[in-house]
């Protein structure tokens, strides 16, 4: 398949799936523009991509701030000349039971996992429409298809991401490609700082078998690489050895 270099924006690019996607897409010849709050990591990542022969630039990004997301998109367009792909990857997962009433954590998940996705769409969709095309890749989760204890609010945000993606696909009439990539258990920092003891116990067992972030990056790269007339709508990737 002949690859066409695209201008790709990636949120949550400082670690995990976002970092792996940046490396993979840059290796495929795409120009990547990276966003996250930890600019020291973004700087290191961009330098390593450049050393490997790729093209990468970055800007600090808080996806919960709509104005900041618009500024990120404008800076990327100024740097790259266009916006071909947005990878809406930024996410948090502070798990706990509902009766723990960790409302601050619920608010944080809604702000990052849901509003952050909407902010990304709002900032890039007009640009893509003006160009005559583009692609939005939203990173959801197997939690967009099933609900588990301690993950109720997290799953709710991911169900919403899946619903938003399907709605955007229907509204786009083929002009904008929309892809949802839903990882199963994947190596990441999302569970490193769980405050809830029961959630830590459950996740230790749940994550006994986990995918490398590169497996999800490969799925993203596959969807991005398809010709304009092919719209890969949903990809679910789970560890082969896991029943989850």
Coordinates of C-alpha atoms in Angstrom, one line a residue:
X1 CA 0.0 0.0 0.0
X2 CA 1.4 3.4 -1.0
X3 CA 1.5 5.7 2.1
X4 CA 0.7 9.4 1.8
X5 CA 2.3 11.6 4.4
X6 CA -0.4 13.2 6.5
X7 CA -0.4 15.9 9.2
X8 CA -1.4 14.1 12.4
X9 CA -2.3 15.6 15.7
X10 CA -2.1 13.4 18.8
X11 CA -3.4 14.3 22.3
X12 CA -2.1 12.6 25.4
X13 CA 1.2 12.0 23.5
X14 CA 3.6 12.0 26.4
X15 CA 3.2 8.3 27.3
X16 CA 1.4 5.0 26.6
X17 CA -0.7 4.7 23.5
X18 CA -0.2 8.3 22.5
X19 CA 3.6 8.0 22.6
X20 CA 3.5 4.7 20.7
X21 CA 1.2 6.1 18.1
X22 CA 3.5 9.1 17.6
X23 CA 6.5 6.9 17.0
X24 CA 4.6 4.5 14.7
X25 CA 2.9 7.2 12.6
X26 CA 6.1 9.2 12.3
X27 CA 7.9 6.0 11.2
X28 CA 5.2 5.6 8.5
X29 CA 6.2 9.0 7.2
X30 CA 3.5 11.1 8.7
X31 CA 4.2 14.5 10.3
X32 CA 3.1 14.4 13.9
X33 CA 2.1 17.3 16.2
X34 CA 2.1 16.2 19.8
X35 CA 0.1 17.5 22.7
X36 CA 0.1 16.8 26.4
X37 CA 0.8 18.6 29.7
X38 CA 4.2 17.1 30.3
X39 CA 6.3 19.1 27.8
X40 CA 9.6 17.6 29.0
X41 CA 8.4 14.2 27.8
X42 CA 7.1 15.7 24.5
X43 CA 10.4 17.4 23.9
X44 CA 12.3 14.1 24.4
X45 CA 9.9 12.2 22.2
X46 CA 10.0 14.8 19.4
X47 CA 13.8 14.7 19.5
X48 CA 13.9 10.9 19.3
X49 CA 11.5 10.9 16.4
X50 CA 13.6 13.4 14.6
X51 CA 16.8 11.4 15.3
X52 CA 15.1 8.4 13.7
X53 CA 14.3 10.4 10.5
X54 CA 10.8 11.4 11.4
X55 CA 9.0 14.8 11.7
X56 CA 7.6 15.9 15.0
X57 CA 6.6 19.1 16.8
X58 CA 4.8 19.6 20.0
X59 CA 2.9 22.1 22.2
X60 CA 1.7 21.9 25.8
X61 CA -2.0 20.9 25.8
X62 CA -4.8 20.7 28.4
X63 CA -7.7 19.0 26.6
X64 CA -10.1 20.1 29.4
X65 CA -9.6 23.7 28.2
X66 CA -11.5 24.3 25.0
X67 CA -9.6 27.5 24.2
X68 CA -6.3 25.6 24.7
X69 CA -7.4 22.8 22.3
X70 CA -8.3 25.4 19.7
X71 CA -4.9 27.1 20.1
X72 CA -3.2 23.7 19.8
X73 CA -5.1 23.0 16.5
X74 CA -4.2 26.4 15.1
X75 CA -0.6 26.0 16.1
X76 CA -0.5 22.6 14.4
X77 CA -2.1 24.0 11.2
X78 CA 0.4 26.9 11.2
X79 CA 3.3 24.4 11.6
X80 CA 2.1 21.7 9.2
X81 CA -0.1 23.6 6.8
X82 CA -3.2 21.4 7.3
X83 CA -4.8 18.9 9.7
X84 CA -5.4 15.5 8.1
X85 CA -5.9 13.3 11.2
X86 CA -6.7 13.9 14.9
X87 CA -6.0 11.1 17.3
X88 CA -8.1 11.9 20.4
X89 CA -6.1 9.9 22.9
X90 CA -5.9 11.8 26.1
X91 CA -7.6 9.9 29.0
X92 CA -7.7 9.2 32.7
X93 CA -9.0 6.2 34.6
X94 CA -9.2 6.8 38.4
X95 CA -11.4 3.8 39.2
X96 CA -13.6 3.3 42.3
X97 CA -17.1 2.0 43.2
X98 CA -20.0 4.4 43.0
X99 CA -20.6 4.2 46.7
X100 CA -17.1 5.6 47.3
X101 CA -18.6 8.8 46.0
X102 CA -15.3 10.1 44.6
X103 CA -17.0 12.9 42.7
X104 CA -13.9 14.8 42.0
X105 CA -12.5 11.8 40.1
X106 CA -15.8 11.4 38.3
X107 CA -15.6 15.1 37.2
X108 CA -12.0 14.6 36.1
X109 CA -12.9 11.6 33.9
X110 CA -15.8 13.5 32.3
X111 CA -13.6 16.5 31.7
X112 CA -10.7 14.6 30.1
X113 CA -12.3 11.5 28.5
X114 CA -15.5 13.1 27.2
X115 CA -15.2 16.9 27.1
X116 CA -11.6 16.5 25.9
X117 CA -12.8 14.5 22.9
X118 CA -15.5 17.0 22.1
X119 CA -13.0 19.9 22.3
X120 CA -10.7 18.1 19.9
X121 CA -13.6 17.5 17.4
X122 CA -14.7 21.2 17.7
X123 CA -11.2 22.5 17.1
X124 CA -10.4 20.3 14.1
X125 CA -13.6 19.5 12.3
X126 CA -14.0 23.0 10.7
X127 CA -10.5 22.8 9.4
X128 CA -11.0 19.3 7.9
X129 CA -14.3 20.4 6.3
X130 CA -12.7 23.4 4.7
X131 CA -9.9 21.1 3.3
X132 CA -12.5 18.7 1.9
X133 CA -11.6 15.8 4.1
X134 CA -9.9 14.4 7.2
X135 CA -10.0 11.7 9.8
X136 CA -10.8 11.7 13.5
X137 CA -9.6 8.7 15.5
X138 CA -11.1 8.5 19.0
X139 CA -9.5 6.1 21.5
X140 CA -12.2 4.5 23.6
X141 CA -11.9 1.1 25.4
X142 CA -13.5 -2.3 25.7
X143 CA -15.2 -0.3 28.5
X144 CA -17.3 1.2 25.7
X145 CA -18.9 -2.2 25.2
X146 CA -19.2 -3.6 28.8
X147 CA -19.4 -2.3 32.3
X148 CA -17.4 -3.6 35.3
X149 CA -17.4 -2.8 39.0
X150 CA -15.2 0.2 40.0
X151 CA -15.2 1.3 36.4
X152 CA -18.8 2.5 36.0
X153 CA -18.0 6.2 35.4
X154 CA -15.0 5.4 33.2
X155 CA -17.1 3.0 31.1
X156 CA -19.8 5.7 30.9
X157 CA -17.3 8.1 29.4
X158 CA -16.1 5.5 26.9
X159 CA -19.7 4.5 25.9
X160 CA -20.2 8.3 25.2
X161 CA -17.1 8.5 23.1
X162 CA -18.3 5.6 21.0
X163 CA -21.8 7.2 20.6
X164 CA -20.2 10.6 19.7
X165 CA -18.0 8.9 17.1
X166 CA -21.0 7.1 15.5
X167 CA -23.0 10.3 15.4
X168 CA -20.1 12.2 13.8
X169 CA -19.7 9.5 11.2
X170 CA -23.4 9.8 10.3
X171 CA -23.3 13.5 10.2
X172 CA -20.1 13.6 8.0
X173 CA -21.6 11.9 4.9
X174 CA -18.3 10.4 4.1
X175 CA -16.4 13.7 4.0
X176 CA -14.7 13.0 7.4
X177 CA -13.6 9.5 8.2
X178 CA -14.3 8.5 11.9
X179 CA -12.6 5.6 13.7
X180 CA -13.0 4.3 17.2
X181 CA -10.1 2.2 18.5
X182 CA -11.0 0.3 21.7
X183 CA -8.1 -1.2 23.5
X184 CA -8.5 -4.1 26.0
X185 CA -6.0 -4.3 28.8
X186 CA -3.0 -2.3 27.7
X187 CA 0.3 -1.3 29.4
X188 CA 0.0 2.3 30.4
X189 CA 0.2 4.7 33.3
X190 CA -3.5 5.0 33.7
X191 CA -3.7 2.7 36.8
X192 CA -0.4 3.7 38.4
X193 CA -2.0 6.3 40.7
X194 CA -5.3 4.7 41.7
X195 CA -6.4 6.1 45.1
X196 CA -9.1 3.4 45.7
X197 CA -7.7 0.3 47.4
X198 CA -10.4 -2.1 46.0
X199 CA -9.8 -0.7 42.4
X200 CA -6.1 -1.4 42.8
X201 CA -6.7 -5.0 43.9
X202 CA -9.1 -5.6 41.0
X203 CA -6.9 -4.1 38.4
X204 CA -3.8 -6.0 39.6
X205 CA -5.7 -9.2 38.6
X206 CA -7.4 -7.7 35.6
X207 CA -4.1 -6.5 34.1
X208 CA -2.2 -9.8 34.6
X209 CA -2.2 -10.1 30.8
X210 CA -1.7 -6.8 29.0
X211 CA -1.1 -5.6 25.4
X212 CA 1.9 -3.4 24.7
X213 CA 0.9 0.1 23.6
X214 CA 2.5 -0.6 20.3
X215 CA -0.3 -3.0 19.4
X216 CA -2.8 -0.2 19.7
X217 CA -0.5 2.1 17.7
X218 CA -0.5 -0.5 14.9
X219 CA -4.3 -0.5 14.9
X220 CA -4.4 3.3 14.6
X221 CA -1.8 3.2 11.9
X222 CA -3.9 0.7 9.9
X223 CA -7.0 2.9 10.0
X224 CA -5.0 6.0 9.0
X225 CA -3.3 4.1 6.1
X226 CA -6.5 3.2 4.4
X227 CA -7.4 5.0 1.1
X228 CA -9.9 7.9 1.3
X229 CA -12.8 5.7 0.2
X230 CA -12.3 3.3 3.0
X231 CA -13.5 4.2 6.5
X232 CA -12.6 1.8 9.3
X233 CA -15.2 2.6 11.9
X234 CA -14.4 0.4 14.9
X235 CA -11.4 -1.6 16.0
X236 CA -11.4 -3.6 19.2
X237 CA -8.0 -5.0 20.3
X238 CA -7.7 -7.4 23.2
X239 CA -4.9 -9.7 24.5
X240 CA -5.4 -13.1 23.0
X241 CA -5.0 -14.8 26.4
X242 CA -7.6 -12.6 28.1
X243 CA -11.3 -13.3 28.4
X244 CA -12.0 -9.6 29.1

